[in-house]
Short mmCIF file of C-alpha atoms in Angstrom, two decimals:
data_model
loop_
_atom_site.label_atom_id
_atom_site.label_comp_id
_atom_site.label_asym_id
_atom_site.label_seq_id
_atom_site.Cartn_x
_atom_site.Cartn_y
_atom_site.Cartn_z
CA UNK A 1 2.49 -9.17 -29.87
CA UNK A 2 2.67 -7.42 -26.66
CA UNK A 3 5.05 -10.03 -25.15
CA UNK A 4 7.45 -9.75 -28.40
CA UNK A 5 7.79 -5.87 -27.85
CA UNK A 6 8.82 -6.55 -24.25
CA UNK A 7 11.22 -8.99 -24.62
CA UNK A 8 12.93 -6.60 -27.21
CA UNK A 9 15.05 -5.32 -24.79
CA UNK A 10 16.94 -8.78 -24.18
CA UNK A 11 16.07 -10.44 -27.39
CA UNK A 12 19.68 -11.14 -28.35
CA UNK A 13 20.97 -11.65 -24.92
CA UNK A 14 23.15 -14.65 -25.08
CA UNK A 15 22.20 -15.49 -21.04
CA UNK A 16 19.47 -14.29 -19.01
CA UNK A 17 18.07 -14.95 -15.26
CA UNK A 18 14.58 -14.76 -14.20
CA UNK A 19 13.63 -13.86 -10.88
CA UNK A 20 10.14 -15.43 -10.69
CA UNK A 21 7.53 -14.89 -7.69
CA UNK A 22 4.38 -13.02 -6.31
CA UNK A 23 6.41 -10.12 -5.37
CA UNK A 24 3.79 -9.12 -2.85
CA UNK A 25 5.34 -6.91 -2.16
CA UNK A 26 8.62 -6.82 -3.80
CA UNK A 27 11.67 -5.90 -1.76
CA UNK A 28 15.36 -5.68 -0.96
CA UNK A 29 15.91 -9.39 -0.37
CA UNK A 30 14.57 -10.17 -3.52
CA UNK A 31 16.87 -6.63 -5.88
CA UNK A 32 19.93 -7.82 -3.44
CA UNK A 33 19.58 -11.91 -4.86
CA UNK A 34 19.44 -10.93 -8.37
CA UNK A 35 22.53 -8.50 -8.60
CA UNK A 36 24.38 -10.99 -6.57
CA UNK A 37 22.99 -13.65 -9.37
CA UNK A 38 24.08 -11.20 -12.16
CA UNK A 39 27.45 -10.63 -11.42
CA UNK A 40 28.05 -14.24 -10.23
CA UNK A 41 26.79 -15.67 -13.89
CA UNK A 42 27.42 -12.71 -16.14
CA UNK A 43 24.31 -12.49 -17.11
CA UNK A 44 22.92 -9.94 -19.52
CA UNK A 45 19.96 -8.94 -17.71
CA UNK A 46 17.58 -10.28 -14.89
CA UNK A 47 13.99 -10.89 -16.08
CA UNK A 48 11.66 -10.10 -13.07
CA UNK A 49 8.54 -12.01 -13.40
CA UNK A 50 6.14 -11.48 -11.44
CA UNK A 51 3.26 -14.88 -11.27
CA UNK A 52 -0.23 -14.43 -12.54
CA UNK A 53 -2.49 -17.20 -10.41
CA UNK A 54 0.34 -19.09 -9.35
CA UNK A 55 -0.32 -22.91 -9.10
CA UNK A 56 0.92 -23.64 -5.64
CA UNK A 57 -0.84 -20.60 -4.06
CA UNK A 58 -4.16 -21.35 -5.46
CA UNK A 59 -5.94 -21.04 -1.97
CA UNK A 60 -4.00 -18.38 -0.70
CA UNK A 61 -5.21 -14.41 -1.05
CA UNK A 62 -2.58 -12.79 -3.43
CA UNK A 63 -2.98 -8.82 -4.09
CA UNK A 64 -4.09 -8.20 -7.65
CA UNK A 65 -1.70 -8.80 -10.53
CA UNK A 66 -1.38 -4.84 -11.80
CA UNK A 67 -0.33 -3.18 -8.33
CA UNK A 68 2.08 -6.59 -7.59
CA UNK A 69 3.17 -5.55 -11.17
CA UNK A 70 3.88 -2.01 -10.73
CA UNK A 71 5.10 -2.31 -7.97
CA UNK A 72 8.09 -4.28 -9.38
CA UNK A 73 8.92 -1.92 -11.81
CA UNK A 74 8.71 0.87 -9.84
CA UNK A 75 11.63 -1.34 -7.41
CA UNK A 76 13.73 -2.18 -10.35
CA UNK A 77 13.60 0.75 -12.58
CA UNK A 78 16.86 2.52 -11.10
CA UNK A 79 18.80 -0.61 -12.23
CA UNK A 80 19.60 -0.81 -16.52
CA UNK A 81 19.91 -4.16 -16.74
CA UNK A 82 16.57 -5.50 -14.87
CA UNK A 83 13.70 -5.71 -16.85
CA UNK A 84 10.28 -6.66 -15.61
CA UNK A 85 7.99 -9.16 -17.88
CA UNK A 86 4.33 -9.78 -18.10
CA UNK A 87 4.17 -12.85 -19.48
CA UNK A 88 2.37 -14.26 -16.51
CA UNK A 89 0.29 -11.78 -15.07
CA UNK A 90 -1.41 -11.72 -18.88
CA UNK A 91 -1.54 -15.44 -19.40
CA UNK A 92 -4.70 -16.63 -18.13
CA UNK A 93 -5.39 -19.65 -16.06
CA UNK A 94 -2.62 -20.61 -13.53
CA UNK A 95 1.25 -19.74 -13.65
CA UNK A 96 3.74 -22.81 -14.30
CA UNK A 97 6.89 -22.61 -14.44
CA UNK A 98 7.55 -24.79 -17.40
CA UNK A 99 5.21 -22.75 -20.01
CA UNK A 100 7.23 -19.51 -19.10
CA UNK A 101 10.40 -21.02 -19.54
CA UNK A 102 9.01 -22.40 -23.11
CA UNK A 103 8.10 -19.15 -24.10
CA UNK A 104 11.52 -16.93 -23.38
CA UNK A 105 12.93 -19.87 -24.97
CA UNK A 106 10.80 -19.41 -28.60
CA UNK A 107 11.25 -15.91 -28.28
CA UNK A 108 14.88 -15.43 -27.45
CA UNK A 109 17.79 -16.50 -29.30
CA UNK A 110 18.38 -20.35 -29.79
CA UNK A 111 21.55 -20.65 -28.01
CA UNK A 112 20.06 -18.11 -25.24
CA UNK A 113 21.23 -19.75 -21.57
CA UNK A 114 18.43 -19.28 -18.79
CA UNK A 115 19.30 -19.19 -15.43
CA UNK A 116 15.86 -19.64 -13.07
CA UNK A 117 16.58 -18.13 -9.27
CA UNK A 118 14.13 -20.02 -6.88
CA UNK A 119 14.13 -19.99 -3.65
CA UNK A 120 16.10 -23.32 -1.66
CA UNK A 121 13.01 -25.00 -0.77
CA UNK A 122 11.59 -25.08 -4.02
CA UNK A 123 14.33 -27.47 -5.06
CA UNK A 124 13.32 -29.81 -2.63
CA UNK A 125 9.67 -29.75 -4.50
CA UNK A 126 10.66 -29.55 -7.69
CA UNK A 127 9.67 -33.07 -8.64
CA UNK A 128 6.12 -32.12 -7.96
CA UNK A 129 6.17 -29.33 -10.25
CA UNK A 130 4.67 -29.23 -14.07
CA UNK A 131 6.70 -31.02 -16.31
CA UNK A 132 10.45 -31.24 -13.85
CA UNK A 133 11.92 -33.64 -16.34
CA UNK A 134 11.88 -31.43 -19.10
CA UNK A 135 11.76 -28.50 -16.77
CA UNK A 136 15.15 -29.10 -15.93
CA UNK A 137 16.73 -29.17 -19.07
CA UNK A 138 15.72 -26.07 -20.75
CA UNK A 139 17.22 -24.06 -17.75
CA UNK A 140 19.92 -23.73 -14.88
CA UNK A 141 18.71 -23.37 -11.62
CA UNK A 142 20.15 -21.07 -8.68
CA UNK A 143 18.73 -22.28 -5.53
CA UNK A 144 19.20 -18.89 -2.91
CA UNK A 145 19.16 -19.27 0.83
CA UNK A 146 18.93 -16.85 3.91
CA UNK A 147 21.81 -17.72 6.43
CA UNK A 148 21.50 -20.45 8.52
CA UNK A 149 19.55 -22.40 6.25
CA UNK A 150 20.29 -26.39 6.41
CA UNK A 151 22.40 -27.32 3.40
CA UNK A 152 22.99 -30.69 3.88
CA UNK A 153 19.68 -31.91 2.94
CA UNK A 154 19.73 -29.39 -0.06
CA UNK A 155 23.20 -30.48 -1.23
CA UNK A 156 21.96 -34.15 -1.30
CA UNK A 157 19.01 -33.31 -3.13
CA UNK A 158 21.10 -31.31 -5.86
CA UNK A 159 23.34 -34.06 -6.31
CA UNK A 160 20.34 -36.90 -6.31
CA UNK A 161 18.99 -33.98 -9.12
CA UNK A 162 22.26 -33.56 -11.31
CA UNK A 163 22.95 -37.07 -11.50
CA UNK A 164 19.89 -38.61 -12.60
CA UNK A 165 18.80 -35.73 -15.31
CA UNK A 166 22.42 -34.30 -16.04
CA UNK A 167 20.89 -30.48 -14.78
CA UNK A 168 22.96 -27.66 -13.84
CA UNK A 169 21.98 -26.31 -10.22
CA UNK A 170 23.97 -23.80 -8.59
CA UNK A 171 24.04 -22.75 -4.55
CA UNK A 172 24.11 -19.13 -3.47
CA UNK A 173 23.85 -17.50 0.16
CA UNK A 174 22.24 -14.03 0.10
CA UNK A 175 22.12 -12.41 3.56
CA UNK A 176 19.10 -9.98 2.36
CA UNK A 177 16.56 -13.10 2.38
CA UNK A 178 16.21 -12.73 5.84
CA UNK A 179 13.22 -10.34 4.64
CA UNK A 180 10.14 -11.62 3.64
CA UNK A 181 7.30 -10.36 1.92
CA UNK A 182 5.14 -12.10 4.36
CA UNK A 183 6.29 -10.41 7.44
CA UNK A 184 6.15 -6.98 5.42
CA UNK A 185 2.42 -7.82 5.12
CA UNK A 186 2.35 -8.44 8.63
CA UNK A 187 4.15 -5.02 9.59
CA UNK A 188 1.78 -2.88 7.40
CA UNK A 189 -1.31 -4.64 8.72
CA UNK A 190 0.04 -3.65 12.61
CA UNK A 191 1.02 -0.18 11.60
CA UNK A 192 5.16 -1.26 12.51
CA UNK A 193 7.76 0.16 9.78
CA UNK A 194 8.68 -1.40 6.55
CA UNK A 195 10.94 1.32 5.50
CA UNK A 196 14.47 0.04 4.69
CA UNK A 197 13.45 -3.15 3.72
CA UNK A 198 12.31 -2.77 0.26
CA UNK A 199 12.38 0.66 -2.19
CA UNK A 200 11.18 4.01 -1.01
CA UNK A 201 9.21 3.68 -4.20
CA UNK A 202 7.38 0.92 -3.06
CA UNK A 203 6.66 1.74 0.35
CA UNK A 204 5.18 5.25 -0.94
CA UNK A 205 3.00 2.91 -3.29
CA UNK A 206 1.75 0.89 -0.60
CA UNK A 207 0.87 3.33 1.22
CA UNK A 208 -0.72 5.68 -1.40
CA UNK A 209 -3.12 2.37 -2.18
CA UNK A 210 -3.46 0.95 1.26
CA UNK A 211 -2.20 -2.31 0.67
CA UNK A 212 -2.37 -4.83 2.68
CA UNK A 213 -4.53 -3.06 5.26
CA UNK A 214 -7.54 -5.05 5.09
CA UNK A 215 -7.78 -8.62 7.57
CA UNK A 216 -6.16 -6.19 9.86
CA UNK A 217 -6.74 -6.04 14.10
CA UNK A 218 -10.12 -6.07 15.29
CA UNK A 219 -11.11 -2.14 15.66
CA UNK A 220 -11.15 -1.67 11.83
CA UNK A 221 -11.86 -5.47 10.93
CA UNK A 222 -15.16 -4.57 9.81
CA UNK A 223 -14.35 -1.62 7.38
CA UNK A 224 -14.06 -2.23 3.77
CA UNK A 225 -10.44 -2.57 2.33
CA UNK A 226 -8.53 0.52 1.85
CA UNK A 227 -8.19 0.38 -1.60
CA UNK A 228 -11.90 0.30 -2.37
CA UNK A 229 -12.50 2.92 -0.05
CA UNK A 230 -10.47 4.90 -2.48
CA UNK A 231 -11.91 3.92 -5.24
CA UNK A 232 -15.76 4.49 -4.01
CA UNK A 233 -14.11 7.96 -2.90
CA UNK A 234 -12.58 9.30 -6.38
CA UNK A 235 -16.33 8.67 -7.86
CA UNK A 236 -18.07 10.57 -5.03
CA UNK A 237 -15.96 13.80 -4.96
CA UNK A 238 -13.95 15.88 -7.02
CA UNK A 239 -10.09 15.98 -7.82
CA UNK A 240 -9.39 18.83 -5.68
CA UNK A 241 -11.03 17.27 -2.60
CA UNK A 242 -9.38 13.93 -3.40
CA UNK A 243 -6.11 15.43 -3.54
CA UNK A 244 -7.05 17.06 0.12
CA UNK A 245 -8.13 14.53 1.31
CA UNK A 246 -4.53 12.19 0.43
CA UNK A 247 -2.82 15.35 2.37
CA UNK A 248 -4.77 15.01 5.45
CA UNK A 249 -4.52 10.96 5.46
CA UNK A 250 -1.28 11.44 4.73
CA UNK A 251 -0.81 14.06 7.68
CA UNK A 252 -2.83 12.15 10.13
CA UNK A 253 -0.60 9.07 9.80
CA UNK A 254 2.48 11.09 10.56
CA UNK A 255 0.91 12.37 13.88
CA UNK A 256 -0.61 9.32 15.30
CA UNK A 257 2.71 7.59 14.21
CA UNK A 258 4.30 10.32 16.99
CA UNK A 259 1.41 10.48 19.63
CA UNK A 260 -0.25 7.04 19.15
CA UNK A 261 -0.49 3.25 18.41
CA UNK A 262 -0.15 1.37 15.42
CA UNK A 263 -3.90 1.12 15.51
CA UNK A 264 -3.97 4.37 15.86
CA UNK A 265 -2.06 4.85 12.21
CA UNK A 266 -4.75 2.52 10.69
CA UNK A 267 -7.83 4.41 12.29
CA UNK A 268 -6.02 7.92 11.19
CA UNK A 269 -5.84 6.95 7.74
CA UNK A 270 -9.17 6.08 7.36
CA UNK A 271 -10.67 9.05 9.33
CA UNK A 272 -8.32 11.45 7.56
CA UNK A 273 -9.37 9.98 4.22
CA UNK A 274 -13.34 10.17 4.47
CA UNK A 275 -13.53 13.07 6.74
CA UNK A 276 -15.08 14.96 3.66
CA UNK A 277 -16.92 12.37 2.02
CA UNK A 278 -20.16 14.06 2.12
CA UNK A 279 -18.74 17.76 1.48
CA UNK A 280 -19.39 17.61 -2.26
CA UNK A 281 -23.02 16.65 -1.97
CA UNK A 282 -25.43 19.24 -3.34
CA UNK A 283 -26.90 21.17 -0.89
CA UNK A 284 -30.53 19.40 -1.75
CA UNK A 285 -28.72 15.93 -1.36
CA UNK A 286 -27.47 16.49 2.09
CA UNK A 287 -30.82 17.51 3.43
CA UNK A 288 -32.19 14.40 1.85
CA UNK A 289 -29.60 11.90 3.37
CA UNK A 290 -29.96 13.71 6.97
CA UNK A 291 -33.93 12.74 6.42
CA UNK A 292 -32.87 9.35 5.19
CA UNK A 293 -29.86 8.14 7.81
CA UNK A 294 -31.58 10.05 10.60
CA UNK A 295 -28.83 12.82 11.22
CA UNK A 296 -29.75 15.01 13.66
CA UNK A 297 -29.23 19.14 12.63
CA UNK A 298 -29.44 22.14 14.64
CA UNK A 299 -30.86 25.17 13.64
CA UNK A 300 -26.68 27.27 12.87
CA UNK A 301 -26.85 23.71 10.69
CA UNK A 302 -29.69 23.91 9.10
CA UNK A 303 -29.37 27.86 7.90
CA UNK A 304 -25.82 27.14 6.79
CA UNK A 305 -25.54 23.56 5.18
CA UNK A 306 -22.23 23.17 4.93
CA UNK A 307 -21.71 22.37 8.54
CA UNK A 308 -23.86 19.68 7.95
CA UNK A 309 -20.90 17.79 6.03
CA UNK A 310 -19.07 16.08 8.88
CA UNK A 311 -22.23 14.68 11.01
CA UNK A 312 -23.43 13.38 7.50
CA UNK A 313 -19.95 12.25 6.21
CA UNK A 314 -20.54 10.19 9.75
CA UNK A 315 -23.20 8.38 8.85
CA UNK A 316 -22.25 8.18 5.39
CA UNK A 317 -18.74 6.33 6.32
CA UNK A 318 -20.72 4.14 8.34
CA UNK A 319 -23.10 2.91 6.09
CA UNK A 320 -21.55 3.15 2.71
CA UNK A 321 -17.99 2.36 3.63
CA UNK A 322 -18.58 0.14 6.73
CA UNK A 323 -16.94 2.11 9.40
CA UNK A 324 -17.85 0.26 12.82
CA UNK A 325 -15.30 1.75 14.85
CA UNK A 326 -16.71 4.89 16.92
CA UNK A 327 -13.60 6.90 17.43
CA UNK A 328 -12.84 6.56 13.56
CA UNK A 329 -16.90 8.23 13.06
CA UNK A 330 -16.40 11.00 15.92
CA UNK A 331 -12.81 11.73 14.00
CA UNK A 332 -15.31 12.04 11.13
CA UNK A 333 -17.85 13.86 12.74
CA UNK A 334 -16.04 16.63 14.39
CA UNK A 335 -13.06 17.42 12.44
CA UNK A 336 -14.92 20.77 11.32
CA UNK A 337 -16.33 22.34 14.55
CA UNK A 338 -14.15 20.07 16.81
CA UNK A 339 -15.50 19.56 20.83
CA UNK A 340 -14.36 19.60 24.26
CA UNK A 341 -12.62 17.34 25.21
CA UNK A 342 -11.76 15.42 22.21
CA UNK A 343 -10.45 12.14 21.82
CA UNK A 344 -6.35 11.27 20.58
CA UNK A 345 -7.73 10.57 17.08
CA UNK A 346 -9.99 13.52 17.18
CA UNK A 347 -7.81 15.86 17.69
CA UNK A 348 -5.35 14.13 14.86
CA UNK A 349 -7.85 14.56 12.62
CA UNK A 350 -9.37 18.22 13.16
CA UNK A 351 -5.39 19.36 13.03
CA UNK A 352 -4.48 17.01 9.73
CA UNK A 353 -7.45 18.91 7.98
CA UNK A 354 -6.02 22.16 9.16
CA UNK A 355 -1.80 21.56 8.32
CA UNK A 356 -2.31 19.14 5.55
CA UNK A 357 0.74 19.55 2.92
CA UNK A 358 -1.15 20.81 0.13
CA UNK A 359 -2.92 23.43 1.58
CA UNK A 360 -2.12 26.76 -0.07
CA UNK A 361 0.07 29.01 2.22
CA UNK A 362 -2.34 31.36 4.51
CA UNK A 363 -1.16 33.46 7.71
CA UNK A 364 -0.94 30.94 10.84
CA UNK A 365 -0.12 27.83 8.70
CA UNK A 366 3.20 27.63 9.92
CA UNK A 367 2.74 27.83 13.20
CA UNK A 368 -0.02 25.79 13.44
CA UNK A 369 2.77 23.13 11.79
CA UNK A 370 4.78 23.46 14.36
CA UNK A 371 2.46 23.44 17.16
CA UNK A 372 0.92 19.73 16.18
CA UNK A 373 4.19 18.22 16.32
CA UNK A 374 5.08 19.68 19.92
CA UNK A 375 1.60 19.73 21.57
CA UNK A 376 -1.44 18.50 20.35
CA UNK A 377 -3.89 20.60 22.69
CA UNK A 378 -1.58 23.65 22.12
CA UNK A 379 -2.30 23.15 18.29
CA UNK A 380 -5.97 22.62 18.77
CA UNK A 381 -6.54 26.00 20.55
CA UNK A 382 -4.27 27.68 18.01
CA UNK A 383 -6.05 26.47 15.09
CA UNK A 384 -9.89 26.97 17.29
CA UNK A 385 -8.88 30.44 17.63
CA UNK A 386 -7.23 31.74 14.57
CA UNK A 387 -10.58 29.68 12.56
CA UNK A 388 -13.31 31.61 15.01
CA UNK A 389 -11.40 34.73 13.99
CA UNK A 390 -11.73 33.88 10.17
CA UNK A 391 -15.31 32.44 10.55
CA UNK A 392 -16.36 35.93 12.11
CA UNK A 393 -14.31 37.89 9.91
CA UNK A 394 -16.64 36.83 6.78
CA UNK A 395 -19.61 37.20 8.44
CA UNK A 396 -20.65 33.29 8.65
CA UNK A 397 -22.28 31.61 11.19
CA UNK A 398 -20.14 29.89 14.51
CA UNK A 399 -21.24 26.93 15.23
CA UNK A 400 -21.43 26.78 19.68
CA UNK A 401 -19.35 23.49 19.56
CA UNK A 402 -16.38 25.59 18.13
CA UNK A 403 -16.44 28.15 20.96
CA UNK A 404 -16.81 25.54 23.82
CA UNK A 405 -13.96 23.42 22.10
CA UNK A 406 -11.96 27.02 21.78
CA UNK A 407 -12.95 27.54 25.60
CA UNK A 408 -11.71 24.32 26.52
CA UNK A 409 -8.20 23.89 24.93
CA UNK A 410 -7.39 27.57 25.70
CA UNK A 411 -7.78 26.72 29.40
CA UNK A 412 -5.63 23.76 29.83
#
């Protein structure tokens, strides 16, 4: 029933073109073939489909079906005549081409023309597909190539094709296939831009999931998949923190993107988003874990337990989340009372927490802003000082880490 309401919104079209793939992720190459496709054929709509467990990628690693899903939608929902199906994602076992074809085709009106955009090389396999005799009947076939591409051997295969089952198979050229999803992967994996080559939309959704940052270079090879890390977070503290702590990943990206590496991008995003991991532990819980993973405490720690957060959250990332990487755990470990002489990442991290965008407005914010994105160290004893002057003002206790770390940055 589910697939009947969907299709309701092309039901009575009397032609229709499906943009099949993995969409993984989606982008401009593939919105920029099917507009050109639309206006070439007059189509009614374009039906983006994105595969379930397609056939021919059966031992490849394809991101799960829902985000590869949403993702599409979120990339076509600007234009009123794409629509995005999912008729493969919720058919189970693995995605052929032929059973989706037979299923617009009992759903939509009998004289309904389907056009089926595939990429040039497919058309060379087609013959291996499910069923290509009768495949090629129910449907028209645009075969879309990058520039460049070698046409002779296509054009012989189309003609070998049209003449011996009487199928239509049209040629385009679409400059925007020069992007690939594949090297998009690549990019976000190495920390390089993707923006510009597929929708704002998407790259904000990639991001805000941290996709396609696991299998990435060998410093943070051994953590657990962004995603998951996410998800083990949201059970372990509450909305407010969670929402904090997507500011100060968010914020620690941006500077590392100005001061560091693209390595340094993937380790900021992980420190920035379990720097507070432990912070919502009950006071009695914290005490217990410091017993249990052997974290050290001083007495200022031990009268007031909340600095004991960070130097837990440590250990905590390490063994719960499987942080390896050392500079990602001192990010971790320090971001509260900070240190002399801290590292790039360090530093990134204690001033994230500090300017993070949803922080309510308090006295020093702005500046602080505008110090981290002209001088780190000038930022670090900006923030040192104005948060020794707060600490003292309410009567807590300093911890003598803050003061050296104030003592040191001041000096430079």
């Amino acid at each position: 029933m589910k697939m009947r309401n969907e299709i309701a919104n092309f039901k009575d079209c009397k032609s229709i073109a499906i943009m099949g793939g993995t969409f993984d992720p989606i982008h401009n190459g593939h919105l920029v073939t099917a507009e050109a496709v639309r206006h070439r054929f007059k189509v009614d709509r374009v039906v983006f489909m994105p595969a379930g467990q397609p056939a021919h990628k059966a031992n490849k690693k394809v991101t799960h079906n829902e985000h590869r899903y949403l993702m599409t939608v979120l990339a076509t929902m600007r234009n009123e005549n794409f629509e995005v199906s999912r008729i493969e994602i919720d058919r189970p076992g693995a995605t052929y081409t032929i059973d989706t074809i037979e299923e617009l085709k009992r759903i939509c009106r009998p004289d309904v023309r389907l056009y089926f955009i595939t990429g040039a090389d497919a058309i060379h396999q087609i013959m291996t597909w499910k069923h290509p005799e009768r495949l090629l009947t129910l449907c028209d076939f645009v075969a879309v190539t990058r520039p460049g591409y070698d046409r002779a051997k296509l054009f012989e295969d189309i003609g070998e094709i049209r003449e011996k089952y009487a199928s239509r198979i049209h040629y385009m050229e679409v400059p925007a296939l020069a992007i690939s999803s594949s090297d998009i992967r690549k990019r976000e994996r190495k920390g390089e831009p993707i923006k510009y080559l597929l929708p704002q939309e998407v790259e904000d959704y990639i991001h805000k999931f941290g996709l396609y940052q696991d299998d990435t270079t060998e410093e943070v090879k051994f953590m657990l998949p962004i995603s998951t890390m996410q998800e083990k977070l949201q059970s372990a503290i509450s909305v407010k923190r969670y929402i904090h702590t997507m500011g100060v990943a968010e914020e620690a990206v941006k500077l590392a993107e100005i001061y560091g590496t693209a390595q340094d991008q993937q380790k900021a995003r992980v420190a920035g988003l379990l720097h507070d991991c432990a912070k919502d532990y009950p006071e009695s819980m914290r005490l217990r874990f410091c017993k249990e993973y052997k974290v050290k405490t001083d007495e200022i720690m031990n009268k007031q337990t909340d600095l004991i957060h960070p130097f837990l959250g440590a250990e905590v990332a390490k063994r719960e989340y499987q942080v390896m990487d050392e500079d990602v755990l001192n990010a971790i470990r320090y971001h509260t009372t900070g240190r002399p002489n801290m590292s790039l990442l360090e530093k990134i991290v204690f001033i994230a927490d500090y300017i993070e965008p949803n922080r309510e407005k308090f006295g020093g914010l702005d500046e602080a802003r505008r110090l981290a994105y002209l001088d780190l160290d000038k930022a670090m004893a900006y923030i040192l000082e104005n948060t020794i002057e707060y600490v003292k003002a309410r009567g807590r206790l300093l911890h003598p880490l803050s003061l050296e770390a104030m003592e040191y940055y001041k000096n430079l």
